[in-house]
Short mmCIF file of C-alpha atoms in Angstrom, two decimals:
data_model
loop_
_atom_site.label_atom_id
_atom_site.label_comp_id
_atom_site.label_asym_id
_atom_site.label_seq_id
_atom_site.Cartn_x
_atom_site.Cartn_y
_atom_site.Cartn_z
CA MET A 1 -167.02 -115.27 80.78
CA CYS A 2 -169.36 -113.40 82.37
CA ASP A 3 -171.59 -113.41 79.17
CA THR A 4 -170.96 -117.08 79.07
CA PHE A 5 -171.82 -117.94 82.69
CA LEU A 6 -173.91 -115.19 84.48
CA GLY A 7 -175.72 -113.98 80.77
CA CYS A 8 -174.17 -110.60 81.78
CA HIS A 9 -171.60 -108.78 79.16
CA TYR A 10 -170.04 -105.77 80.81
CA ASP A 11 -168.17 -103.00 79.55
CA HIS A 12 -164.63 -103.06 80.95
CA ASN A 13 -165.07 -99.70 82.93
CA ASP A 14 -168.55 -100.66 84.30
CA ILE A 15 -169.24 -100.38 88.12
CA GLU A 16 -170.44 -103.86 88.55
CA PHE A 17 -167.78 -105.29 86.38
CA GLN A 18 -164.95 -103.65 88.32
CA HIS A 19 -166.72 -104.75 91.14
CA VAL A 20 -166.42 -108.56 89.84
CA LEU A 21 -162.88 -108.06 89.62
CA HIS A 22 -162.57 -106.38 93.05
CA ALA A 23 -164.06 -109.63 94.54
CA MET A 24 -162.03 -112.40 92.47
CA GLU A 25 -158.96 -110.63 92.82
CA GLY A 26 -159.39 -110.24 96.90
CA CYS A 27 -160.03 -114.19 96.71
CA PHE A 28 -156.45 -114.94 94.64
CA LYS A 29 -154.44 -112.48 97.11
CA ILE A 30 -155.93 -113.81 100.04
CA TYR A 31 -155.90 -117.23 99.63
CA GLY A 32 -152.03 -117.57 98.34
CA GLY A 33 -150.91 -116.16 101.19
CA LYS A 34 -148.86 -118.08 104.00
CA LYS A 35 -151.23 -117.36 106.27
CA SER A 36 -153.97 -119.21 104.65
CA GLN A 37 -151.87 -122.27 103.99
CA LEU A 38 -150.71 -122.55 107.49
CA LEU A 39 -154.66 -122.32 108.22
CA ASP A 40 -155.41 -125.13 106.19
CA PHE A 41 -152.66 -127.45 106.65
CA VAL A 42 -151.56 -126.77 110.49
CA PRO A 43 -154.73 -126.85 112.43
CA ILE A 44 -153.07 -126.06 115.36
CA SER A 45 -152.13 -122.58 113.80
CA ARG A 46 -155.49 -121.49 113.73
CA PRO A 47 -156.26 -120.02 117.21
CA PHE A 48 -153.80 -117.43 116.52
CA LEU A 49 -155.29 -116.64 113.28
CA LYS A 50 -158.47 -115.51 113.80
CA GLN A 51 -158.49 -111.92 112.25
CA HIS A 52 -156.97 -113.69 108.73
CA ALA A 53 -159.57 -116.37 109.14
CA GLN A 54 -162.33 -113.67 109.40
CA LYS A 55 -160.64 -111.89 106.52
CA ILE A 56 -161.37 -115.13 104.20
CA ILE A 57 -164.63 -115.30 105.55
CA ASP A 58 -165.11 -111.65 104.71
CA VAL A 59 -163.71 -112.37 100.83
CA ASN A 60 -165.62 -115.30 100.36
CA GLU A 61 -168.96 -113.35 101.57
CA GLU A 62 -168.55 -110.84 98.74
CA TRP A 63 -167.77 -113.38 96.07
CA TYR A 64 -170.47 -115.78 96.66
CA GLY A 65 -172.84 -112.99 97.73
CA PHE A 66 -172.58 -111.86 94.05
CA LEU A 67 -172.62 -115.07 92.07
CA MET A 68 -175.92 -115.70 94.19
CA GLY A 69 -177.25 -112.48 93.55
CA LYS A 70 -177.04 -113.28 90.03
CA VAL A 71 -178.03 -116.97 90.24
CA SER A 72 -181.39 -115.21 92.68
CA GLY A 73 -182.03 -113.07 89.47
CA HIS A 74 -182.30 -115.75 86.93
CA GLN A 75 -184.90 -118.08 89.29
CA LYS A 76 -186.84 -115.15 89.20
CA ALA A 77 -186.79 -114.30 85.91
CA SER A 78 -186.96 -118.39 84.97
CA VAL A 79 -189.74 -118.78 82.15
CA ALA A 80 -190.35 -122.75 81.69
CA ASP A 81 -189.52 -124.45 78.18
CA SER A 82 -187.34 -121.32 77.38
CA GLU A 83 -184.04 -121.77 76.07
CA PRO A 84 -181.27 -121.21 78.19
CA ARG A 85 -179.15 -117.98 78.13
CA ASP A 86 -176.14 -118.78 79.78
CA PHE A 87 -174.65 -121.48 82.30
CA ILE A 88 -176.77 -120.69 85.40
CA ASP A 89 -180.06 -121.47 83.00
CA CYS A 90 -178.44 -124.45 81.89
CA TYR A 91 -177.71 -125.88 85.53
CA LEU A 92 -181.32 -124.74 86.69
CA ALA A 93 -183.03 -126.40 84.24
CA LYS A 94 -181.11 -129.61 85.58
CA SER A 95 -181.24 -128.80 89.05
CA LEU A 96 -185.28 -129.18 88.12
CA GLU A 97 -184.62 -132.50 87.02
CA GLU A 98 -182.47 -134.17 89.45
CA PRO A 99 -182.26 -131.43 92.44
CA ASP A 100 -180.69 -134.18 94.60
CA ILE A 101 -177.49 -133.68 92.61
CA PHE A 102 -177.61 -130.52 90.77
CA THR A 103 -178.11 -128.26 94.24
CA ILE A 104 -178.38 -124.20 94.27
CA GLU A 105 -175.57 -124.43 96.89
CA ASP A 106 -173.04 -126.34 95.00
CA LEU A 107 -174.01 -123.93 91.77
CA LYS A 108 -172.23 -121.00 93.56
CA TYR A 109 -169.01 -123.11 94.23
CA VAL A 110 -169.63 -124.52 90.37
CA LEU A 111 -169.29 -121.15 88.87
CA SER A 112 -166.49 -119.97 91.42
CA ASP A 113 -164.45 -122.75 89.70
CA MET A 114 -165.66 -121.84 86.56
CA PHE A 115 -164.27 -118.37 86.89
CA ALA A 116 -160.93 -119.11 88.75
CA GLY A 117 -160.35 -122.01 86.26
CA SER A 118 -160.35 -119.37 83.35
CA THR A 119 -159.31 -116.31 85.05
CA ASP A 120 -156.50 -116.31 87.01
CA THR A 121 -154.72 -119.46 85.81
CA THR A 122 -155.31 -118.33 82.41
CA ALA A 123 -153.81 -114.99 82.67
CA ASN A 124 -150.99 -116.55 84.41
CA THR A 125 -149.90 -119.02 81.92
CA LEU A 126 -150.30 -116.12 79.37
CA LYS A 127 -147.68 -113.85 81.37
CA PHE A 128 -145.37 -117.06 81.31
CA ALA A 129 -146.07 -117.19 77.68
CA LEU A 130 -144.80 -113.80 76.95
CA LEU A 131 -141.83 -114.30 79.70
CA TYR A 132 -140.95 -117.54 77.39
CA MET A 133 -141.24 -115.88 74.28
CA VAL A 134 -138.73 -112.89 75.03
CA MET A 135 -136.45 -115.64 76.45
CA ASN A 136 -136.53 -117.88 73.38
CA PRO A 137 -137.26 -115.49 70.34
CA ASP A 138 -136.90 -118.42 67.86
CA VAL A 139 -139.84 -119.97 69.27
CA GLN A 140 -141.39 -117.02 69.02
CA GLU A 141 -140.66 -116.43 65.03
CA LYS A 142 -141.69 -119.88 64.72
CA VAL A 143 -144.98 -119.48 65.97
CA HIS A 144 -145.81 -115.97 64.36
CA GLN A 145 -144.39 -117.22 60.93
CA GLU A 146 -147.27 -120.32 61.48
CA SER A 147 -149.69 -117.86 62.14
CA MET A 148 -148.87 -115.99 59.09
CA ARG A 149 -148.74 -119.34 56.91
CA VAL A 150 -152.37 -120.47 58.61
CA VAL A 151 -154.27 -117.44 59.06
CA GLY A 152 -152.48 -114.70 56.31
CA THR A 153 -152.75 -110.75 57.05
CA SER A 154 -157.08 -110.21 56.51
CA ARG A 155 -157.88 -111.25 60.00
CA LEU A 156 -156.94 -112.69 63.63
CA PRO A 157 -156.50 -116.29 64.48
CA CYS A 158 -159.52 -118.18 65.34
CA LEU A 159 -160.85 -121.68 67.07
CA GLU A 160 -160.83 -123.29 63.86
CA ASP A 161 -157.10 -122.67 62.90
CA ARG A 162 -156.24 -124.14 66.21
CA ASP A 163 -155.70 -127.68 65.05
CA LYS A 164 -154.05 -126.13 61.76
CA MET A 165 -151.31 -124.96 64.12
CA PRO A 166 -149.43 -127.45 65.96
CA TYR A 167 -146.50 -125.26 66.99
CA THR A 168 -148.49 -122.76 68.48
CA ALA A 169 -150.29 -125.72 70.58
CA ALA A 170 -147.24 -127.28 71.36
CA THR A 171 -145.97 -123.83 72.70
CA ILE A 172 -148.95 -123.33 74.71
CA TYR A 173 -148.48 -126.71 75.91
CA GLU A 174 -144.94 -126.64 77.22
CA THR A 175 -145.85 -123.07 78.80
CA GLN A 176 -148.11 -125.28 80.91
CA ARG A 177 -145.51 -127.88 81.58
CA LEU A 178 -142.88 -125.64 82.37
CA ALA A 179 -144.60 -122.91 84.33
CA THR A 180 -147.21 -125.50 86.19
CA ILE A 181 -149.26 -122.99 87.16
CA GLY A 182 -151.15 -125.12 89.45
CA PRO A 183 -148.35 -127.11 91.20
CA SER A 184 -150.38 -129.00 93.86
CA ILE A 185 -153.63 -130.22 93.54
CA PRO A 186 -155.48 -131.05 97.15
CA ARG A 187 -158.04 -133.87 97.14
CA CYS A 188 -159.76 -136.32 99.59
CA ALA A 189 -159.80 -139.94 99.78
CA THR A 190 -163.20 -141.36 99.43
CA VAL A 191 -162.16 -144.92 100.53
CA ASP A 192 -159.44 -146.24 102.64
CA THR A 193 -156.33 -147.03 100.23
CA THR A 194 -153.02 -148.01 100.31
CA LEU A 195 -150.23 -145.95 97.58
CA ALA A 196 -146.64 -146.99 97.43
CA GLY A 197 -147.17 -149.02 100.74
CA TYR A 198 -148.68 -146.21 102.44
CA SER A 199 -151.78 -146.50 104.33
CA ILE A 200 -154.23 -143.42 103.53
CA PRO A 201 -157.54 -143.78 105.57
CA LYS A 202 -160.58 -142.26 104.05
CA GLY A 203 -161.61 -138.79 104.51
CA THR A 204 -157.41 -138.46 104.37
CA ASN A 205 -156.42 -135.02 102.92
CA VAL A 206 -153.82 -135.41 100.29
CA VAL A 207 -151.97 -133.09 97.64
CA CYS A 208 -150.89 -134.37 94.54
CA ASN A 209 -147.51 -132.81 93.36
CA ILE A 210 -148.00 -131.65 89.48
CA TRP A 211 -144.63 -129.68 89.66
CA SER A 212 -142.61 -133.11 90.36
CA VAL A 213 -144.52 -134.55 87.40
CA HIS A 214 -143.63 -131.55 85.17
CA HIS A 215 -140.44 -131.49 86.02
CA ASP A 216 -139.00 -135.41 86.29
CA SER A 217 -135.85 -135.72 84.38
CA ASN A 218 -136.83 -138.94 83.81
CA LEU A 219 -139.96 -138.35 81.81
CA TRP A 220 -138.58 -134.92 80.29
CA PRO A 221 -135.14 -134.57 78.96
CA ASP A 222 -133.26 -131.45 80.32
CA PRO A 223 -136.73 -130.40 81.98
CA GLU A 224 -136.24 -126.86 82.85
CA ARG A 225 -135.53 -126.31 79.37
CA PHE A 226 -138.30 -124.50 77.16
CA ASP A 227 -138.96 -126.70 73.99
CA PRO A 228 -142.28 -127.30 72.05
CA SER A 229 -140.95 -129.68 70.14
CA ARG A 230 -141.03 -131.95 72.56
CA HIS A 231 -144.62 -132.42 71.84
CA LEU A 232 -143.97 -132.81 68.01
CA ASN A 233 -144.10 -135.95 66.55
CA ASP A 234 -141.99 -136.85 63.34
CA LYS A 235 -145.28 -135.36 60.96
CA LEU A 236 -144.70 -132.46 63.27
CA GLU A 237 -148.16 -133.52 64.87
CA MET A 238 -148.71 -132.36 68.18
CA VAL A 239 -149.06 -135.20 70.83
CA LYS A 240 -150.34 -134.76 74.12
CA SER A 241 -148.66 -136.48 76.92
CA PRO A 242 -150.46 -138.44 80.17
CA HIS A 243 -147.48 -136.28 82.28
CA VAL A 244 -148.93 -132.97 81.32
CA LEU A 245 -151.68 -132.53 83.94
CA PRO A 246 -152.20 -128.47 84.04
CA PHE A 247 -155.96 -129.20 84.57
CA GLY A 248 -155.63 -132.50 86.75
CA ALA A 249 -156.87 -135.41 85.97
CA GLY A 250 -160.09 -137.94 86.05
CA ARG A 251 -163.82 -137.17 87.62
CA ARG A 252 -161.81 -134.22 89.41
CA VAL A 253 -160.68 -132.44 86.48
CA CYS A 254 -161.20 -128.76 86.35
CA MET A 255 -164.62 -127.75 85.00
CA GLY A 256 -163.26 -124.65 83.51
CA GLU A 257 -160.95 -126.65 81.35
CA THR A 258 -162.68 -126.43 77.97
CA PHE A 259 -163.05 -122.82 78.13
CA ALA A 260 -159.34 -122.00 79.63
CA LYS A 261 -157.93 -124.32 76.53
CA MET A 262 -160.01 -121.85 74.34
CA GLU A 263 -158.84 -118.46 75.79
CA LEU A 264 -155.36 -119.57 75.71
CA PHE A 265 -155.17 -120.08 72.18
CA LEU A 266 -157.29 -117.02 71.12
CA PHE A 267 -155.46 -114.94 73.26
CA PHE A 268 -152.24 -116.40 72.58
CA SER A 269 -152.35 -116.71 68.72
CA SER A 270 -153.22 -113.45 68.47
CA LEU A 271 -150.65 -111.60 70.06
CA MET A 272 -147.88 -113.52 68.35
CA HIS A 273 -149.79 -112.75 64.70
CA ARG A 274 -150.04 -108.89 65.55
CA PHE A 275 -146.89 -108.21 67.87
CA LYS A 276 -143.20 -109.16 68.47
CA PHE A 277 -142.45 -109.43 72.34
CA GLU A 278 -138.46 -108.21 73.10
CA LEU A 279 -136.60 -107.22 76.40
CA PRO A 280 -136.06 -103.33 76.93
CA PRO A 281 -132.72 -102.50 75.88
CA GLY A 282 -130.21 -102.53 78.84
CA ARG A 283 -132.45 -104.70 81.02
CA GLU A 284 -131.53 -107.35 82.59
CA SER A 285 -133.03 -111.01 82.21
CA PRO A 286 -135.94 -111.55 83.97
CA SER A 287 -136.70 -114.41 86.60
CA LEU A 288 -137.99 -117.25 85.36
CA ASP A 289 -138.44 -118.55 88.92
CA PRO A 290 -142.57 -118.32 89.99
CA ALA A 291 -143.77 -115.65 92.58
CA PRO A 292 -145.22 -117.54 95.46
CA GLY A 293 -148.86 -117.58 95.42
CA PHE A 294 -152.00 -120.08 95.27
CA THR A 295 -151.15 -120.40 91.55
CA ALA A 296 -148.02 -119.48 90.02
CA SER A 297 -146.93 -116.41 88.65
CA PRO A 298 -143.90 -114.54 87.00
CA PHE A 299 -142.67 -112.05 89.11
CA PRO A 300 -143.21 -108.52 87.09
CA PHE A 301 -141.08 -107.86 84.19
CA GLU A 302 -141.03 -105.49 81.23
CA VAL A 303 -141.19 -106.38 77.69
CA LEU A 304 -141.23 -103.83 74.78
CA VAL A 305 -144.04 -104.26 72.03
CA LYS A 306 -143.77 -104.11 68.41
CA GLU A 307 -146.30 -103.93 66.16
CA TYR A 308 -146.05 -106.37 62.68
CA LEU A 309 -146.78 -103.99 59.58
#
């Protein structure tokens, strides 16, 4: 991701990369707390939460400061008519053509959204996927067998295999539905409108309840059951549903969607190809409920990992 967005390829132990991880983890941790939600949705609480509000400001300054430092470096090193090296170069080129639309101020938010959409949410989706695999070993075995048929034993899955592995894709899709990593999405009404008989003035903040759509029994028979086959047709082809919205919908769909989908398939299929995941002997079944936070994540759980020979 750093390579794609910022043009920086880090070793995991690199000091600057560890700074990136620390800054991002700080953002997700503080945004997911109850105090942050009170600040957002209960304005009357703000005079009593000034210290927490300052923490948010400090975390933002650290994260955005890092991103804008990379942008500034790109601006200084930019050479006209040269091939773009990464996302920042592409954006800067567009900003020269349409400066009123592609502003430098907006770039830091775009970069932040891209990182958020393909890190925290992706990691939590993978955690839930592993949780569902240990709780549904029959599904895990089907995913593994599909991978072996398509990929074989000489390599790991690649993106070109994705269309040939519908059951694996359906398993990821069902994970996104059942886990609902982003259970609610805040939006702002841009015009006066009416919805279900309610008047919504322009400028009103609204929250879309994605969780309710993903768990609606009118749309999904036995919605709490993990069942990838519900996304397969009679020809065993995966069929997408307009009622599965892990990245939102419309013009404000998550900018990191394409990148996150690539990551999810590559990581999940590679794990299922090489390893078998089980509950450790004698351990109680982990909770399937999400832990509270800005995005949904499973409570900590342990798995036994066995490598296929």
